[in-house]
PDB file of C-alpha atoms in Angstrom:
ATOM      1  CA  MET A 195      64.020  50.823 -57.187  1.00  0.00           C
ATOM      2  CA  GLY A 196      67.376  49.165 -57.737  1.00  0.00           C
ATOM      3  CA  TRP A 197      70.622  50.321 -59.283  1.00  0.00           C
ATOM      4  CA  ASP A 198      70.780  50.198 -63.071  1.00  0.00           C
ATOM      5  CA  ALA A 199      73.928  49.715 -65.124  1.00  0.00           C
ATOM      6  CA  GLY A 200      73.077  52.880 -67.008  1.00  0.00           C
ATOM      7  CA  ASP A 201      73.057  55.040 -63.880  1.00  0.00           C
ATOM      8  CA  ILE A 202      75.915  57.496 -63.444  1.00  0.00           C
ATOM      9  CA  VAL A 203      77.612  56.983 -60.080  1.00  0.00           C
ATOM     10  CA  ALA A 204      79.578  59.951 -58.760  1.00  0.00           C
ATOM     11  CA  THR A 205      82.948  59.072 -57.312  1.00  0.00           C
ATOM     12  CA  MET A 206      85.465  60.914 -55.195  1.00  0.00           C
ATOM     13  CA  SER A 207      89.035  60.267 -54.138  1.00  0.00           C
ATOM     14  CA  VAL A 208      89.777  59.766 -50.441  1.00  0.00           C
ATOM     15  CA  THR A 209      93.190  60.263 -48.856  1.00  0.00           C
ATOM     16  CA  SER A 210      93.773  58.887 -45.330  1.00  0.00           C
ATOM     17  CA  PRO A 211      97.064  60.336 -44.056  1.00  0.00           C
ATOM     18  CA  ASP A 212      98.619  58.818 -40.936  1.00  0.00           C
ATOM     19  CA  SER A 213     100.050  62.069 -39.544  1.00  0.00           C
ATOM     20  CA  LEU A 214      99.037  65.708 -39.255  1.00  0.00           C
ATOM     21  CA  ASP A 215     101.970  66.818 -41.406  1.00  0.00           C
ATOM     22  CA  ALA A 216     100.871  64.442 -44.170  1.00  0.00           C
ATOM     23  CA  ALA A 217      97.296  65.743 -43.954  1.00  0.00           C
ATOM     24  CA  LEU A 218      98.467  69.343 -44.176  1.00  0.00           C
ATOM     25  CA  ALA A 219     100.657  68.503 -47.155  1.00  0.00           C
ATOM     26  CA  ALA A 220      97.678  66.900 -48.908  1.00  0.00           C
ATOM     27  CA  LEU A 221      95.546  69.998 -48.271  1.00  0.00           C
ATOM     28  CA  ALA A 222      98.333  72.303 -49.442  1.00  0.00           C
ATOM     29  CA  ASP A 223      98.477  70.348 -52.693  1.00  0.00           C
ATOM     30  CA  ASN A 224      94.674  70.539 -53.062  1.00  0.00           C
ATOM     31  CA  PRO A 225      93.148  73.361 -50.964  1.00  0.00           C
ATOM     32  CA  ALA A 226      89.684  72.590 -52.394  1.00  0.00           C
ATOM     33  CA  ALA A 227      89.644  69.125 -50.800  1.00  0.00           C
ATOM     34  CA  HIS A 228      87.076  68.456 -48.082  1.00  0.00           C
ATOM     35  CA  VAL A 229      88.371  67.565 -44.612  1.00  0.00           C
ATOM     36  CA  LEU A 230      86.489  64.595 -43.157  1.00  0.00           C
ATOM     37  CA  ALA A 231      86.530  63.543 -39.493  1.00  0.00           C
ATOM     38  CA  GLY A 232      83.324  61.907 -38.252  1.00  0.00           C
ATOM     39  CA  GLY A 233      81.341  62.756 -41.390  1.00  0.00           C
ATOM     40  CA  THR A 234      78.086  63.438 -39.521  1.00  0.00           C
ATOM     41  CA  ASP A 235      77.587  66.754 -41.362  1.00  0.00           C
ATOM     42  CA  MET A 236      79.333  66.109 -44.642  1.00  0.00           C
ATOM     43  CA  MET A 237      77.598  62.807 -45.418  1.00  0.00           C
ATOM     44  CA  VAL A 238      74.162  64.354 -44.864  1.00  0.00           C
ATOM     45  CA  GLU A 239      75.001  67.096 -47.363  1.00  0.00           C
ATOM     46  CA  LEU A 240      76.251  64.554 -49.891  1.00  0.00           C
ATOM     47  CA  ASN A 241      73.171  62.360 -49.471  1.00  0.00           C
ATOM     48  CA  PHE A 242      70.822  65.315 -50.035  1.00  0.00           C
ATOM     49  CA  GLY A 243      72.816  66.690 -52.944  1.00  0.00           C
ATOM     50  CA  ARG A 244      73.834  69.867 -51.116  1.00  0.00           C
ATOM     51  CA  ARG A 245      77.508  69.142 -51.714  1.00  0.00           C
ATOM     52  CA  SER A 246      79.095  67.633 -54.785  1.00  0.00           C
ATOM     53  CA  PRO A 247      81.666  64.854 -54.475  1.00  0.00           C
ATOM     54  CA  ALA A 248      85.207  66.194 -54.294  1.00  0.00           C
ATOM     55  CA  PRO A 249      88.576  64.943 -53.081  1.00  0.00           C
ATOM     56  CA  VAL A 250      88.470  64.119 -49.365  1.00  0.00           C
ATOM     57  CA  VAL A 251      91.245  64.174 -46.783  1.00  0.00           C
ATOM     58  CA  SER A 252      90.190  61.898 -43.894  1.00  0.00           C
ATOM     59  CA  VAL A 253      91.730  63.043 -40.564  1.00  0.00           C
ATOM     60  CA  GLY A 254      89.680  61.124 -37.992  1.00  0.00           C
ATOM     61  CA  ARG A 255      92.412  58.619 -37.136  1.00  0.00           C
ATOM     62  CA  ILE A 256      95.404  60.963 -36.999  1.00  0.00           C
ATOM     63  CA  PRO A 257      96.988  60.520 -33.522  1.00  0.00           C
ATOM     64  CA  GLU A 258      97.924  64.213 -33.138  1.00  0.00           C
ATOM     65  CA  LEU A 259      94.247  65.175 -33.452  1.00  0.00           C
ATOM     66  CA  ARG A 260      92.880  62.663 -30.960  1.00  0.00           C
ATOM     67  CA  GLY A 261      94.402  63.759 -27.654  1.00  0.00           C
ATOM     68  CA  ILE A 262      92.574  64.904 -24.529  1.00  0.00           C
ATOM     69  CA  ASP A 263      94.707  66.886 -22.066  1.00  0.00           C
ATOM     70  CA  VAL A 264      93.628  68.172 -18.651  1.00  0.00           C
ATOM     71  CA  ASP A 265      96.071  70.579 -17.009  1.00  0.00           C
ATOM     72  CA  ARG A 266      94.742  71.587 -13.594  1.00  0.00           C
ATOM     73  CA  SER A 267      97.751  73.722 -12.694  1.00  0.00           C
ATOM     74  CA  ALA A 268      97.444  75.820 -15.861  1.00  0.00           C
ATOM     75  CA  ARG A 269      93.646  75.465 -15.625  1.00  0.00           C
ATOM     76  CA  PHE A 270      92.761  74.339 -19.115  1.00  0.00           C
ATOM     77  CA  VAL A 271      91.374  71.393 -21.049  1.00  0.00           C
ATOM     78  CA  ARG A 272      92.634  70.743 -24.567  1.00  0.00           C
ATOM     79  CA  LEU A 273      90.630  68.608 -26.979  1.00  0.00           C
ATOM     80  CA  GLY A 274      92.075  67.419 -30.271  1.00  0.00           C
ATOM     81  CA  ALA A 275      89.887  68.149 -33.279  1.00  0.00           C
ATOM     82  CA  ALA A 276      89.161  64.446 -33.905  1.00  0.00           C
ATOM     83  CA  VAL A 277      88.017  63.751 -30.320  1.00  0.00           C
ATOM     84  CA  THR A 278      84.429  62.505 -30.473  1.00  0.00           C
ATOM     85  CA  PHE A 279      81.678  63.641 -28.158  1.00  0.00           C
ATOM     86  CA  SER A 280      81.470  60.171 -26.630  1.00  0.00           C
ATOM     87  CA  GLU A 281      85.216  60.092 -25.970  1.00  0.00           C
ATOM     88  CA  PHE A 282      85.028  63.476 -24.263  1.00  0.00           C
ATOM     89  CA  LEU A 283      82.065  62.407 -22.116  1.00  0.00           C
ATOM     90  CA  ALA A 284      83.949  59.291 -20.956  1.00  0.00           C
ATOM     91  CA  SER A 285      87.069  61.298 -20.038  1.00  0.00           C
ATOM     92  CA  GLU A 286      88.203  63.267 -17.012  1.00  0.00           C
ATOM     93  CA  ALA A 287      87.848  66.432 -19.066  1.00  0.00           C
ATOM     94  CA  ALA A 288      84.038  66.261 -18.902  1.00  0.00           C
ATOM     95  CA  SER A 289      84.037  66.990 -15.168  1.00  0.00           C
ATOM     96  CA  GLN A 290      86.245  70.059 -15.706  1.00  0.00           C
ATOM     97  CA  ALA A 291      83.881  71.574 -18.296  1.00  0.00           C
ATOM     98  CA  PRO A 292      80.411  70.464 -17.135  1.00  0.00           C
ATOM     99  CA  ALA A 293      78.442  72.757 -19.458  1.00  0.00           C
ATOM    100  CA  LEU A 294      80.368  71.356 -22.415  1.00  0.00           C
ATOM    101  CA  ALA A 295      79.484  67.859 -21.215  1.00  0.00           C
ATOM    102  CA  GLN A 296      75.811  68.835 -20.956  1.00  0.00           C
ATOM    103  CA  ALA A 297      75.904  70.132 -24.524  1.00  0.00           C
ATOM    104  CA  ALA A 298      77.776  67.084 -25.830  1.00  0.00           C
ATOM    105  CA  ARG A 299      75.081  64.780 -24.405  1.00  0.00           C
ATOM    106  CA  THR A 300      72.432  66.535 -26.520  1.00  0.00           C
ATOM    107  CA  VAL A 301      74.262  66.006 -29.827  1.00  0.00           C
ATOM    108  CA  GLY A 302      72.183  63.577 -31.885  1.00  0.00           C
ATOM    109  CA  SER A 303      71.976  59.894 -31.025  1.00  0.00           C
ATOM    110  CA  LEU A 304      74.629  57.713 -29.411  1.00  0.00           C
ATOM    111  CA  GLN A 305      75.791  56.704 -32.883  1.00  0.00           C
ATOM    112  CA  ILE A 306      76.229  60.380 -33.854  1.00  0.00           C
ATOM    113  CA  ARG A 307      78.106  61.134 -30.617  1.00  0.00           C
ATOM    114  CA  ASN A 308      80.372  58.159 -31.312  1.00  0.00           C
ATOM    115  CA  ALA A 309      81.315  59.626 -34.706  1.00  0.00           C
ATOM    116  CA  GLY A 310      80.878  63.390 -34.411  1.00  0.00           C
ATOM    117  CA  THR A 311      83.911  65.452 -33.388  1.00  0.00           C
ATOM    118  CA  PHE A 312      84.631  68.815 -31.798  1.00  0.00           C
ATOM    119  CA  GLY A 313      86.672  69.846 -34.818  1.00  0.00           C
ATOM    120  CA  GLY A 314      83.769  69.034 -37.107  1.00  0.00           C
ATOM    121  CA  ASN A 315      81.327  71.026 -34.973  1.00  0.00           C
ATOM    122  CA  LEU A 316      83.676  74.002 -35.149  1.00  0.00           C
ATOM    123  CA  ALA A 317      84.562  73.708 -38.839  1.00  0.00           C
ATOM    124  CA  THR A 318      80.911  73.320 -39.885  1.00  0.00           C
ATOM    125  CA  CYS A 319      80.251  76.510 -37.910  1.00  0.00           C
ATOM    126  CA  SER A 320      76.467  76.115 -37.828  1.00  0.00           C
ATOM    127  CA  PRO A 321      74.822  78.665 -35.498  1.00  0.00           C
ATOM    128  CA  ALA A 322      72.777  75.708 -34.192  1.00  0.00           C
ATOM    129  CA  GLY A 323      75.859  73.694 -33.175  1.00  0.00           C
ATOM    130  CA  ASP A 324      75.295  72.586 -29.595  1.00  0.00           C
ATOM    131  CA  THR A 325      78.855  72.840 -28.297  1.00  0.00           C
ATOM    132  CA  LEU A 326      79.501  76.273 -29.801  1.00  0.00           C
ATOM    133  CA  PRO A 327      77.610  78.467 -27.261  1.00  0.00           C
ATOM    134  CA  VAL A 328      79.488  76.720 -24.457  1.00  0.00           C
ATOM    135  CA  LEU A 329      82.845  77.247 -26.147  1.00  0.00           C
ATOM    136  CA  VAL A 330      81.989  80.944 -26.570  1.00  0.00           C
ATOM    137  CA  ALA A 331      80.799  81.335 -22.963  1.00  0.00           C
ATOM    138  CA  LEU A 332      83.981  79.629 -21.735  1.00  0.00           C
ATOM    139  CA  SER A 333      86.191  81.875 -23.919  1.00  0.00           C
ATOM    140  CA  ALA A 334      87.745  78.886 -25.701  1.00  0.00           C
ATOM    141  CA  THR A 335      90.564  79.204 -28.221  1.00  0.00           C
ATOM    142  CA  VAL A 336      90.601  77.356 -31.557  1.00  0.00           C
ATOM    143  CA  GLU A 337      93.946  75.971 -32.748  1.00  0.00           C
ATOM    144  CA  LEU A 338      94.421  76.060 -36.522  1.00  0.00           C
ATOM    145  CA  ALA A 339      97.153  74.335 -38.506  1.00  0.00           C
ATOM    146  CA  SER A 340      98.472  74.514 -42.054  1.00  0.00           C
ATOM    147  CA  ARG A 341     101.737  73.619 -43.742  1.00  0.00           C
ATOM    148  CA  ASP A 342     102.798  77.245 -43.159  1.00  0.00           C
ATOM    149  CA  GLY A 343     102.437  77.002 -39.365  1.00  0.00           C
ATOM    150  CA  ARG A 344      99.995  77.187 -36.464  1.00  0.00           C
ATOM    151  CA  ARG A 345      97.812  79.951 -35.105  1.00  0.00           C
ATOM    152  CA  ARG A 346      95.336  80.377 -32.261  1.00  0.00           C
ATOM    153  CA  VAL A 347      92.042  82.230 -32.673  1.00  0.00           C
ATOM    154  CA  PRO A 348      89.420  83.088 -30.001  1.00  0.00           C
ATOM    155  CA  VAL A 349      86.335  81.063 -30.812  1.00  0.00           C
ATOM    156  CA  GLU A 350      84.193  84.197 -31.180  1.00  0.00           C
ATOM    157  CA  GLU A 351      86.544  85.440 -33.911  1.00  0.00           C
ATOM    158  CA  PHE A 352      86.697  82.012 -35.548  1.00  0.00           C
ATOM    159  CA  MET A 353      82.959  82.042 -36.328  1.00  0.00           C
ATOM    160  CA  VAL A 354      82.308  84.757 -38.905  1.00  0.00           C
ATOM    161  CA  GLY A 355      78.838  83.816 -40.186  1.00  0.00           C
ATOM    162  CA  PRO A 356      76.385  80.956 -40.760  1.00  0.00           C
ATOM    163  CA  LYS A 357      78.556  77.974 -41.706  1.00  0.00           C
ATOM    164  CA  ARG A 358      81.439  80.387 -42.330  1.00  0.00           C
ATOM    165  CA  SER A 359      84.653  80.347 -40.343  1.00  0.00           C
ATOM    166  CA  ALA A 360      88.073  81.987 -40.295  1.00  0.00           C
ATOM    167  CA  LEU A 361      89.684  78.872 -41.799  1.00  0.00           C
ATOM    168  CA  LYS A 362      92.033  79.684 -44.667  1.00  0.00           C
ATOM    169  CA  PRO A 363      92.645  77.421 -47.704  1.00  0.00           C
ATOM    170  CA  GLY A 364      94.859  74.508 -46.727  1.00  0.00           C
ATOM    171  CA  GLU A 365      94.109  75.001 -43.013  1.00  0.00           C
ATOM    172  CA  ILE A 366      92.319  72.694 -40.577  1.00  0.00           C
ATOM    173  CA  VAL A 367      91.081  72.814 -37.001  1.00  0.00           C
ATOM    174  CA  ALA A 368      93.725  71.036 -34.913  1.00  0.00           C
ATOM    175  CA  GLY A 369      92.107  71.387 -31.495  1.00  0.00           C
ATOM    176  CA  VAL A 370      90.358  73.624 -29.009  1.00  0.00           C
ATOM    177  CA  THR A 371      91.584  74.831 -25.618  1.00  0.00           C
ATOM    178  CA  VAL A 372      88.959  75.437 -22.941  1.00  0.00           C
ATOM    179  CA  PRO A 373      89.723  77.302 -19.681  1.00  0.00           C
ATOM    180  CA  ILE A 374      88.762  75.570 -16.433  1.00  0.00           C
ATOM    181  CA  ILE A 375      86.457  78.080 -14.746  1.00  0.00           C
ATOM    182  CA  ASP A 376      85.960  78.491 -10.996  1.00  0.00           C
ATOM    183  CA  GLY A 377      82.208  78.947 -10.903  1.00  0.00           C
ATOM    184  CA  TRP A 378      78.844  77.671 -12.071  1.00  0.00           C
ATOM    185  CA  GLN A 379      78.151  76.779 -15.685  1.00  0.00           C
ATOM    186  CA  GLY A 380      75.227  75.262 -17.531  1.00  0.00           C
ATOM    187  CA  PHE A 381      73.667  74.608 -20.940  1.00  0.00           C
ATOM    188  CA  ALA A 382      70.052  74.427 -22.114  1.00  0.00           C
ATOM    189  CA  LYS A 383      68.394  73.703 -25.441  1.00  0.00           C
ATOM    190  CA  VAL A 384      64.957  73.894 -27.055  1.00  0.00           C
ATOM    191  CA  GLY A 385      64.080  71.545 -29.898  1.00  0.00           C
ATOM    192  CA  THR A 386      61.041  70.301 -31.769  1.00  0.00           C
ATOM    193  CA  ARG A 387      61.177  67.086 -29.761  1.00  0.00           C
ATOM    194  CA  ASN A 388      62.946  65.858 -26.619  1.00  0.00           C
ATOM    195  CA  ALA A 389      65.981  64.170 -28.178  1.00  0.00           C
ATOM    196  CA  MET A 390      68.126  63.842 -31.318  1.00  0.00           C
ATOM    197  CA  VAL A 391      67.102  67.231 -32.664  1.00  0.00           C
ATOM    198  CA  ILE A 392      68.724  70.327 -34.156  1.00  0.00           C
ATOM    199  CA  ALA A 393      68.325  73.229 -31.746  1.00  0.00           C
ATOM    200  CA  VAL A 394      65.514  75.708 -32.226  1.00  0.00           C
ATOM    201  CA  CYS A 395      67.670  77.702 -29.812  1.00  0.00           C
ATOM    202  CA  ASN A 396      70.277  76.930 -27.183  1.00  0.00           C
ATOM    203  CA  ALA A 397      72.212  78.846 -24.561  1.00  0.00           C
ATOM    204  CA  ALA A 398      75.157  78.530 -22.210  1.00  0.00           C
ATOM    205  CA  LEU A 399      75.738  80.515 -19.023  1.00  0.00           C
ATOM    206  CA  VAL A 400      79.115  80.668 -17.265  1.00  0.00           C
ATOM    207  CA  VAL A 401      79.680  82.348 -13.895  1.00  0.00           C
ATOM    208  CA  ASP A 402      83.331  83.148 -13.179  1.00  0.00           C
ATOM    209  CA  ARG A 403      83.935  83.745  -9.495  1.00  0.00           C
ATOM    210  CA  HIS A 404      87.537  84.809 -10.114  1.00  0.00           C
ATOM    211  CA  ASP A 405      86.673  87.962 -12.062  1.00  0.00           C
ATOM    212  CA  ARG A 406      83.074  88.167 -10.788  1.00  0.00           C
ATOM    213  CA  SER A 407      81.648  88.028 -14.288  1.00  0.00           C
ATOM    214  CA  VAL A 408      78.823  86.253 -16.096  1.00  0.00           C
ATOM    215  CA  ARG A 409      78.933  85.209 -19.762  1.00  0.00           C
ATOM    216  CA  LEU A 410      75.831  84.270 -21.739  1.00  0.00           C
ATOM    217  CA  ALA A 411      76.119  82.810 -25.256  1.00  0.00           C
ATOM    218  CA  MET A 412      73.118  81.901 -27.401  1.00  0.00           C
ATOM    219  CA  GLY A 413      72.851  79.767 -30.532  1.00  0.00           C
ATOM    220  CA  SER A 414      70.402  79.344 -33.430  1.00  0.00           C
ATOM    221  CA  VAL A 415      69.150  82.891 -32.860  1.00  0.00           C
ATOM    222  CA  GLY A 416      71.471  84.777 -35.206  1.00  0.00           C
ATOM    223  CA  PRO A 417      74.024  84.302 -37.986  1.00  0.00           C
ATOM    224  CA  THR A 418      76.537  83.048 -35.424  1.00  0.00           C
ATOM    225  CA  ILE A 419      76.710  82.535 -31.661  1.00  0.00           C
ATOM    226  CA  LEU A 420      75.612  85.734 -29.904  1.00  0.00           C
ATOM    227  CA  ARG A 421      76.592  87.273 -26.584  1.00  0.00           C
ATOM    228  CA  ALA A 422      74.313  89.580 -24.559  1.00  0.00           C
ATOM    229  CA  PRO A 423      76.484  92.108 -22.652  1.00  0.00           C
ATOM    230  CA  GLU A 424      73.557  94.016 -21.161  1.00  0.00           C
ATOM    231  CA  ALA A 425      71.987  90.786 -19.875  1.00  0.00           C
ATOM    232  CA  GLU A 426      75.356  89.678 -18.517  1.00  0.00           C
ATOM    233  CA  SER A 427      75.633  92.937 -16.584  1.00  0.00           C
ATOM    234  CA  VAL A 428      72.239  92.319 -14.973  1.00  0.00           C
ATOM    235  CA  ALA A 429      73.270  88.774 -14.041  1.00  0.00           C
ATOM    236  CA  ALA A 430      76.521  89.991 -12.466  1.00  0.00           C
ATOM    237  CA  ARG A 431      74.577  92.512 -10.377  1.00  0.00           C
ATOM    238  CA  MET A 432      72.266  89.746  -9.215  1.00  0.00           C
ATOM    239  CA  LEU A 433      75.000  87.253  -8.336  1.00  0.00           C
ATOM    240  CA  PHE A 434      77.828  89.500  -7.154  1.00  0.00           C
ATOM    241  CA  GLY A 435      76.233  92.850  -6.330  1.00  0.00           C
ATOM    242  CA  ALA A 436      74.591  94.122  -3.178  1.00  0.00           C
ATOM    243  CA  GLU A 437      71.068  93.780  -4.534  1.00  0.00           C
ATOM    244  CA  PRO A 438      68.488  92.797  -1.887  1.00  0.00           C
ATOM    245  CA  THR A 439      66.959  89.338  -2.062  1.00  0.00           C
ATOM    246  CA  SER A 440      63.610  90.955  -2.787  1.00  0.00           C
ATOM    247  CA  ALA A 441      64.996  92.269  -6.084  1.00  0.00           C
ATOM    248  CA  ARG A 442      65.840  88.778  -7.350  1.00  0.00           C
ATOM    249  CA  ALA A 443      62.591  88.183  -9.254  1.00  0.00           C
ATOM    250  CA  ASP A 444      62.772  91.582 -10.986  1.00  0.00           C
ATOM    251  CA  LEU A 445      66.394  91.016 -11.974  1.00  0.00           C
ATOM    252  CA  LEU A 446      65.543  87.634 -13.509  1.00  0.00           C
ATOM    253  CA  VAL A 447      62.780  89.267 -15.576  1.00  0.00           C
ATOM    254  CA  GLU A 448      65.156  92.035 -16.665  1.00  0.00           C
ATOM    255  CA  PHE A 449      67.828  89.479 -17.568  1.00  0.00           C
ATOM    256  CA  GLU A 450      65.358  87.533 -19.721  1.00  0.00           C
ATOM    257  CA  ARG A 451      64.210  90.707 -21.459  1.00  0.00           C
ATOM    258  CA  ARG A 452      67.746  91.819 -22.281  1.00  0.00           C
ATOM    259  CA  ALA A 453      68.758  88.337 -23.455  1.00  0.00           C
ATOM    260  CA  SER A 454      65.800  88.225 -25.860  1.00  0.00           C
ATOM    261  CA  ALA A 455      66.588  91.736 -27.098  1.00  0.00           C
ATOM    262  CA  ALA A 456      70.179  90.740 -27.980  1.00  0.00           C
ATOM    263  CA  VAL A 457      69.267  88.133 -30.613  1.00  0.00           C
ATOM    264  CA  SER A 458      68.378  88.370 -34.302  1.00  0.00           C
ATOM    265  CA  PRO A 459      66.581  85.121 -35.221  1.00  0.00           C
ATOM    266  CA  ILE A 460      64.902  84.154 -38.470  1.00  0.00           C
ATOM    267  CA  ASP A 461      61.824  82.172 -39.469  1.00  0.00           C
ATOM    268  CA  ASP A 462      62.608  78.720 -40.865  1.00  0.00           C
ATOM    269  CA  GLN A 463      61.160  75.219 -41.004  1.00  0.00           C
ATOM    270  CA  ARG A 464      61.914  74.597 -37.319  1.00  0.00           C
ATOM    271  CA  SER A 465      60.537  77.761 -35.743  1.00  0.00           C
ATOM    272  CA  THR A 466      59.424  81.331 -36.101  1.00  0.00           C
ATOM    273  CA  ALA A 467      61.719  84.187 -35.184  1.00  0.00           C
ATOM    274  CA  ASP A 468      59.288  85.355 -32.494  1.00  0.00           C
ATOM    275  CA  TYR A 469      59.256  81.961 -30.809  1.00  0.00           C
ATOM    276  CA  ARG A 470      63.051  81.731 -30.887  1.00  0.00           C
ATOM    277  CA  ARG A 471      63.359  85.186 -29.332  1.00  0.00           C
ATOM    278  CA  HIS A 472      60.946  84.239 -26.557  1.00  0.00           C
ATOM    279  CA  ALA A 473      62.341  80.746 -25.960  1.00  0.00           C
ATOM    280  CA  VAL A 474      65.993  81.766 -25.719  1.00  0.00           C
ATOM    281  CA  GLY A 475      65.104  84.377 -23.113  1.00  0.00           C
ATOM    282  CA  VAL A 476      63.233  81.771 -21.090  1.00  0.00           C
ATOM    283  CA  ILE A 477      66.066  79.229 -21.090  1.00  0.00           C
ATOM    284  CA  ALA A 478      68.609  81.965 -20.305  1.00  0.00           C
ATOM    285  CA  ARG A 479      66.516  83.042 -17.296  1.00  0.00           C
ATOM    286  CA  ARG A 480      66.215  79.437 -16.140  1.00  0.00           C
ATOM    287  CA  LEU A 481      69.995  79.030 -16.328  1.00  0.00           C
ATOM    288  CA  LEU A 482      70.559  82.158 -14.249  1.00  0.00           C
ATOM    289  CA  ASP A 483      67.912  81.046 -11.745  1.00  0.00           C
ATOM    290  CA  ARG A 484      69.710  77.687 -11.384  1.00  0.00           C
ATOM    291  CA  ALA A 485      73.063  79.410 -10.998  1.00  0.00           C
ATOM    292  CA  SER A 486      71.739  81.633  -8.215  1.00  0.00           C
ATOM    293  CA  ARG A 487      70.308  78.653  -6.343  1.00  0.00           C
ATOM    294  CA  GLU A 488      73.168  76.200  -6.860  1.00  0.00           C
ATOM    295  CA  MET A 489      76.214  78.428  -6.379  1.00  0.00           C
ATOM    296  CA  PRO A 490      77.809  77.882  -2.939  1.00  0.00           C
TER     297      PRO A 490
END
């Protein structure tokens, strides 16, 4: 079927500012405008009619949003909101946040990783977003900007519900700061096939030797990314406590049970709630098992 002259073609205006200040001014003038970076989420919604055309502010080429900074002395990595997954993976920062690199490699195809951005993953705020459990487990901080100023929000407070964030009208994600952790970290994901798939569930585990803590964050098993404090306590006992080696298998089982109990999944077209609950416990246990074997 071809295009007909009688068809109605929806149009939308696109503004491409060359600086962050200009982008913020454009959003202040029209808070209802959509912010576009890589477009990997927004264009899908437009194509399927889930979002109506509206004014767009394109921020993907703004220099202030494209920086990657590694500060070893202050022990943090900062990623500008318009940094793509491929750019991150090719940078020094990937080695300082290995779980984030593992998650970034699972995002779609190479073409999607070349276009998709960290700011977009955060702003979309899907509970299935692959980088989000890692950012939660690493206690990352989201940097937000508007014409009225800047503010920093812990990533757990930034995500308030499924595809709902703490962004205010006229505000955009400017970047994310990720602590460099002394300890083991890893990411795992379950999908309906081996590659280029939205997560049925995913999980990140971070072991911090400095404060002898373990953080587990799980995605696609609740309205937002979920932590499991009781499971984390079991993991800390296993890795840092005086538990005998013979107790290791029992602690792994207990960790899996408590991780599964901490989630609140739903049935949808990709999975049942029961399978999600089971699968996220399994991948969490496998992450802890790897951590216990690979930590020096």
